[in-house]
Short mmCIF file of C-alpha atoms and ligand atoms in Angstrom, two decimals:
data_model
loop_
_atom_site.label_atom_id
_atom_site.label_comp_id
_atom_site.label_asym_id
_atom_site.label_seq_id
_atom_site.Cartn_x
_atom_site.Cartn_y
_atom_site.Cartn_z
CA UNK A 1 108.05 -64.65 125.35
CA UNK A 2 106.58 -68.09 126.18
CA UNK A 3 105.08 -69.58 123.01
CA UNK A 4 102.68 -72.54 122.99
CA UNK A 5 103.05 -74.78 119.92
CA UNK A 6 101.80 -78.10 118.56
CA UNK A 7 104.04 -80.45 116.56
CA UNK A 8 102.22 -82.14 113.67
CA UNK A 9 103.01 -83.91 110.40
CA UNK A 10 101.42 -84.92 107.13
CA UNK A 11 103.24 -88.05 105.91
CA UNK A 12 106.40 -87.00 107.74
CA UNK A 13 106.39 -83.45 106.33
CA UNK A 14 106.46 -81.88 109.76
CA UNK A 15 105.20 -78.63 111.20
CA UNK A 16 105.27 -76.40 114.25
CA UNK A 17 101.69 -75.10 114.43
CA UNK A 18 100.99 -71.86 116.30
CA UNK A 19 97.64 -70.51 117.51
CA UNK A 20 97.71 -66.86 116.49
CA UNK A 21 94.02 -66.52 117.37
CA UNK A 22 94.43 -66.80 121.16
CA UNK A 23 98.10 -65.71 121.24
CA UNK A 24 99.34 -62.48 119.67
CA UNK A 25 102.24 -63.77 117.56
CA UNK A 26 104.70 -61.80 115.45
CA UNK A 27 107.88 -63.70 114.64
CA UNK A 28 111.07 -62.47 112.97
CA UNK A 29 112.77 -64.64 110.31
CA UNK A 30 115.47 -65.42 112.89
CA UNK A 31 112.83 -66.62 115.42
CA UNK A 32 111.18 -68.71 112.67
CA UNK A 33 114.53 -70.31 111.80
CA UNK A 34 115.14 -71.02 115.50
CA UNK A 35 111.75 -72.76 115.85
CA UNK A 36 112.49 -74.86 112.76
CA UNK A 37 116.05 -75.72 113.83
CA UNK A 38 116.29 -79.49 114.49
CA UNK A 39 119.28 -79.09 116.83
CA UNK A 40 118.70 -75.85 118.69
CA UNK A 41 114.93 -75.38 118.41
CA UNK A 42 111.83 -77.57 118.02
CA UNK A 43 112.57 -78.71 114.45
CA UNK A 44 110.23 -78.76 111.44
CA UNK A 45 110.00 -78.28 107.66
CA UNK A 46 107.49 -75.42 107.95
CA UNK A 47 105.85 -73.25 110.63
CA UNK A 48 102.05 -72.82 110.29
CA UNK A 49 100.45 -69.75 111.87
CA UNK A 50 96.67 -69.82 112.44
CA UNK A 51 95.07 -66.37 112.49
CA UNK A 52 91.65 -64.76 112.48
CA UNK A 53 90.40 -64.28 108.90
CA UNK A 54 91.01 -61.02 107.08
CA UNK A 55 87.77 -61.24 105.08
CA UNK A 56 84.10 -62.19 105.52
CA UNK A 57 82.91 -65.69 104.61
CA UNK A 58 86.24 -67.25 105.62
CA UNK A 59 86.85 -69.12 108.89
CA UNK A 60 90.61 -68.59 109.35
CA UNK A 61 93.76 -67.19 107.77
CA UNK A 62 96.74 -69.55 107.47
CA UNK A 63 100.29 -68.28 107.08
CA UNK A 64 103.11 -70.62 106.09
CA UNK A 65 106.84 -70.13 106.72
CA UNK A 66 109.60 -72.40 105.43
CA UNK A 67 112.39 -73.56 107.73
CA UNK A 68 114.61 -70.82 106.23
CA UNK A 69 112.15 -68.17 107.49
CA UNK A 70 110.65 -67.34 104.08
CA UNK A 71 106.86 -66.84 103.95
CA UNK A 72 105.17 -68.80 101.15
CA UNK A 73 101.82 -68.96 99.39
CA UNK A 74 100.61 -72.50 100.00
CA UNK A 75 101.28 -75.79 101.82
CA UNK A 76 99.21 -78.90 101.11
CA UNK A 77 100.27 -81.23 103.95
CA UNK A 78 100.01 -78.22 106.23
CA UNK A 79 96.40 -77.57 105.16
CA UNK A 80 95.43 -81.05 106.35
CA UNK A 81 97.18 -80.53 109.70
CA UNK A 82 95.62 -77.08 109.96
CA UNK A 83 92.02 -78.31 109.96
CA UNK A 84 92.85 -81.03 112.53
CA UNK A 85 94.58 -78.40 114.70
CA UNK A 86 91.72 -75.89 114.76
CA UNK A 87 89.30 -78.74 115.52
CA UNK A 88 91.41 -80.25 118.34
CA UNK A 89 92.07 -76.80 119.81
CA UNK A 90 88.34 -76.06 119.89
CA UNK A 91 88.75 -73.08 117.55
CA UNK A 92 85.90 -74.45 115.43
CA UNK A 93 83.41 -77.31 115.45
CA UNK A 94 83.02 -77.26 111.65
CA UNK A 95 84.37 -80.30 109.76
CA UNK A 96 84.86 -78.32 106.56
CA UNK A 97 86.38 -74.83 106.76
CA UNK A 98 87.31 -72.05 104.37
CA UNK A 99 90.86 -70.87 104.83
CA UNK A 100 92.49 -67.75 103.40
CA UNK A 101 96.10 -68.22 102.31
CA UNK A 102 98.54 -65.90 100.56
CA UNK A 103 97.50 -67.46 97.26
CA UNK A 104 93.73 -67.74 97.71
CA UNK A 105 91.00 -69.69 99.53
CA UNK A 106 91.31 -73.44 100.19
CA UNK A 107 88.73 -75.75 101.80
CA UNK A 108 90.06 -78.58 103.96
CA UNK A 109 87.51 -81.15 105.21
CA UNK A 110 87.91 -83.66 108.04
CA UNK A 111 86.63 -87.04 106.80
CA UNK A 112 84.90 -89.63 109.02
CA UNK A 113 87.85 -92.02 108.54
CA UNK A 114 90.29 -89.48 110.01
CA UNK A 115 91.78 -88.53 106.66
CA UNK A 116 91.51 -84.97 105.36
CA UNK A 117 90.45 -83.87 101.85
CA UNK A 118 91.45 -80.43 100.63
CA UNK A 119 90.16 -78.49 97.62
CA UNK A 120 93.53 -76.97 96.70
CA UNK A 121 92.14 -74.63 94.03
CA UNK A 122 93.01 -74.53 90.34
CA UNK A 123 96.56 -75.09 89.08
CA UNK A 124 98.27 -72.47 86.95
CA UNK A 125 100.98 -73.45 84.51
CA UNK A 126 104.39 -71.95 85.04
CA UNK A 127 105.24 -69.77 88.01
CA UNK A 128 104.84 -66.78 85.67
CA UNK A 129 101.20 -67.58 86.27
CA UNK A 130 100.59 -68.03 82.53
CA UNK A 131 97.01 -69.34 82.48
CA UNK A 132 96.75 -73.01 81.50
CA UNK A 133 94.82 -73.26 78.20
CA UNK A 134 94.78 -76.89 77.07
CA UNK A 135 96.71 -80.13 77.62
CA UNK A 136 98.95 -79.46 74.63
CA UNK A 137 99.87 -76.11 76.16
CA UNK A 138 101.35 -77.74 79.26
CA UNK A 139 104.54 -75.80 79.66
CA UNK A 140 107.25 -78.37 79.02
CA UNK A 141 110.50 -76.54 78.85
CA UNK A 142 114.20 -77.36 78.75
CA UNK A 143 116.12 -76.24 81.83
CA UNK A 144 119.93 -76.21 81.92
CA UNK A 145 120.89 -77.73 85.30
CA UNK A 146 124.68 -77.81 85.55
CA UNK A 147 125.86 -79.86 82.55
CA UNK A 148 122.45 -81.56 82.20
CA UNK A 149 119.46 -80.33 80.22
CA UNK A 150 116.26 -81.50 81.94
CA UNK A 151 112.66 -81.22 80.63
CA UNK A 152 110.51 -79.65 83.34
CA UNK A 153 106.82 -78.74 83.57
CA UNK A 154 106.27 -75.58 85.58
CA UNK A 155 103.03 -75.65 87.59
CA UNK A 156 101.83 -73.22 90.23
CA UNK A 157 99.56 -74.44 93.05
CA UNK A 158 99.83 -70.95 94.46
CA UNK A 159 103.45 -71.86 95.13
CA UNK A 160 105.82 -72.64 92.24
CA UNK A 161 106.83 -76.19 91.20
CA UNK A 162 109.19 -77.50 88.51
CA UNK A 163 108.35 -81.15 87.84
CA UNK A 164 110.55 -83.55 85.86
CA UNK A 165 109.81 -87.17 84.93
CA UNK A 166 112.54 -89.64 86.00
CA UNK A 167 112.89 -93.41 85.47
CA UNK A 168 113.40 -94.20 89.19
CA UNK A 169 113.01 -91.78 92.10
CA UNK A 170 115.39 -93.87 94.22
CA UNK A 171 118.29 -93.15 91.86
CA UNK A 172 117.18 -89.66 90.74
CA UNK A 173 119.85 -86.95 91.45
CA UNK A 174 117.61 -85.16 94.01
CA UNK A 175 120.45 -84.01 96.29
CA UNK A 176 122.46 -82.64 93.34
CA UNK A 177 119.80 -81.21 91.02
CA UNK A 178 117.32 -80.21 93.77
CA UNK A 179 119.27 -77.21 95.11
CA UNK A 180 120.32 -76.18 91.58
CA UNK A 181 116.72 -76.13 90.37
CA UNK A 182 115.47 -74.50 93.62
CA UNK A 183 117.70 -71.46 93.02
CA UNK A 184 117.71 -71.52 89.18
CA UNK A 185 117.53 -67.98 87.67
CA UNK A 186 114.51 -69.13 85.59
CA UNK A 187 112.55 -68.94 88.89
CA UNK A 188 113.01 -65.50 90.45
CA UNK A 189 110.93 -66.56 93.51
CA UNK A 190 112.91 -69.84 93.67
CA UNK A 191 110.96 -73.08 93.11
CA UNK A 192 110.11 -76.52 94.54
CA UNK A 193 111.78 -79.28 92.46
CA UNK A 194 109.68 -82.42 91.84
CA UNK A 195 111.04 -85.79 90.64
CA UNK A 196 108.18 -87.91 89.29
CA UNK A 197 108.30 -91.63 88.42
CA UNK A 198 105.25 -92.93 86.55
CA UNK A 199 104.35 -96.45 87.78
CA UNK A 200 101.09 -96.71 85.79
CA UNK A 201 98.38 -94.30 84.66
CA UNK A 202 96.90 -94.17 88.19
CA UNK A 203 99.99 -94.36 90.36
CA UNK A 204 103.31 -92.54 90.71
CA UNK A 205 106.28 -92.23 93.05
CA UNK A 206 107.45 -88.74 93.95
CA UNK A 207 110.34 -87.00 95.69
CA UNK A 208 110.40 -83.22 96.17
CA UNK A 209 113.33 -80.98 97.02
CA UNK A 210 111.33 -78.18 98.63
CA UNK A 211 112.09 -74.46 98.30
CA UNK A 212 113.32 -73.20 101.66
CA UNK A 213 113.37 -76.60 103.35
CA UNK A 214 115.32 -79.15 101.28
CA UNK A 215 114.04 -82.66 100.52
CA UNK A 216 111.00 -83.49 102.67
CA UNK A 217 109.37 -86.89 103.22
CA UNK A 218 106.27 -85.62 101.41
CA UNK A 219 105.04 -82.44 99.72
CA UNK A 220 101.29 -81.91 99.30
CA UNK A 221 101.39 -79.11 96.73
CA UNK A 222 104.24 -81.01 95.05
CA UNK A 223 101.98 -84.07 94.70
CA UNK A 224 99.22 -81.87 93.23
CA UNK A 225 101.65 -80.22 90.79
CA UNK A 226 103.15 -83.57 89.75
CA UNK A 227 99.72 -85.11 89.02
CA UNK A 228 98.60 -82.01 87.09
CA UNK A 229 101.83 -82.13 85.07
CA UNK A 230 101.44 -85.89 84.44
CA UNK A 231 97.79 -85.63 83.36
CA UNK A 232 98.59 -82.63 81.13
CA UNK A 233 101.36 -84.61 79.46
CA UNK A 234 98.92 -87.52 78.93
CA UNK A 235 100.96 -89.82 81.22
CA UNK A 236 98.32 -90.14 83.98
CA UNK A 237 94.55 -90.38 84.53
CA UNK A 238 92.72 -89.05 87.61
CA UNK A 239 92.63 -90.11 90.41
CA UNK A 240 96.31 -90.78 91.04
CA UNK A 241 97.90 -92.52 94.03
CA UNK A 242 101.11 -90.66 94.91
CA UNK A 243 103.67 -92.66 96.89
CA UNK A 244 106.10 -90.43 98.78
CA UNK A 245 108.87 -91.46 101.20
CA UNK A 246 106.48 -90.59 104.04
CA UNK A 247 103.42 -92.44 102.71
CA UNK A 248 100.55 -92.13 100.22
CA UNK A 249 98.37 -89.26 99.01
CA UNK A 250 95.39 -89.47 96.64
CA UNK A 251 95.14 -86.63 94.11
CA UNK A 252 92.20 -85.97 91.76
CA UNK A 253 91.98 -83.38 88.99
CA UNK A 254 89.44 -83.19 86.14
CA UNK A 255 91.46 -80.94 83.86
CA UNK A 256 91.84 -77.29 82.97
CA UNK A 257 89.79 -74.79 84.93
CA UNK A 258 88.94 -77.27 87.69
CA UNK A 259 90.42 -77.52 91.21
CA UNK A 260 92.80 -80.21 92.46
CA UNK A 261 91.58 -82.36 95.37
CA UNK A 262 94.08 -83.98 97.73
CA UNK A 263 93.29 -86.62 100.39
CA UNK A 264 95.65 -87.86 103.08
CA UNK A 265 96.40 -88.06 106.81
CA UNK A 266 97.23 -85.40 109.40
CA UNK A 267 98.82 -86.35 112.73
CA UNK A 268 99.27 -84.48 116.02
CA UNK A 269 102.50 -85.59 117.73
CA UNK A 270 102.77 -83.42 120.88
CA UNK A 271 102.22 -79.94 122.27
CA UNK A 272 104.74 -77.87 124.15
CA UNK A 273 105.99 -74.46 125.14
CA UNK A 274 109.18 -72.71 124.14
CA UNK A 275 110.86 -69.52 125.38
CA UNK A 276 111.53 -67.14 122.46
N1 LIG B 301 108.34 -75.42 100.41
C1 LIG B 301 107.07 -74.92 99.86
C2 LIG B 301 106.06 -74.64 101.01
C3 LIG B 301 105.63 -75.93 101.71
C4 LIG B 301 104.92 -76.87 100.77
C5 LIG B 301 104.84 -78.34 101.21
N2 LIG B 301 105.33 -78.65 102.52
C6 LIG B 301 103.43 -78.90 100.98
O1 LIG B 301 103.01 -79.83 101.69
O2 LIG B 301 102.76 -78.42 100.02
C7 LIG B 301 107.34 -73.62 99.10
O3 LIG B 301 108.34 -72.96 99.39
O4 LIG B 301 106.53 -73.30 98.20
#
């Protein structure tokens, strides 16, 4: 099967984007892993599949697959690339669209300056989806990681995140603790592991060891989860500039019961075809 694809990235978190509206696409986990393979395939952190919506009042459905072939609930950098893709492909002329994901509806908007703002929906504390009640209820919990006990805040942006505060992201044990937290028994669906350095109340540095992909240059939902965790622990005030290895995101959140808004770039690199 010849498959058309477009290679995109959001701050270096890179994607193979597939038009499942004009192409009938069903991919096995092995085919997904092949597409994501940086030596034998195209290479990416996630595959994004654009489909017709499954419900009224929504413009598209958006399915997200990690490089390991697992399907997940949400992808923030991908949402920004998604809206640029459907616009560039002529699948819509709207600048703001409603998109159905596995974890709910998000609304990405193409800004005049070329950036994209996404209403990422409301955060939920702890991947057990325990509803967030008040700042003091932010779930700060000890997690035994090898011979270390780390204090994490569990936040769901539709997908699960375990965020810990570190003194310096450059020296944080991301390569060691990342995989151990990702597959920790505390998180039966596995988890994305965030390492957050507070620079001041409106700026942070962040590294994320992503579930199903390893450390990426940026993680959109990870930036949302880190800012929500930081604000809930009274370390940050909205809006927050999040510096990742791939560049900067701006995240705004006005507290419990309100959605998180993320603003950042989305870049199309090239389009191609691959024989599957
Ligand atoms: N690895 C994530 C999915 C991709 C999220 C990330 N690329 C983003 O920009 O939010 C997970 O398994 O939940």
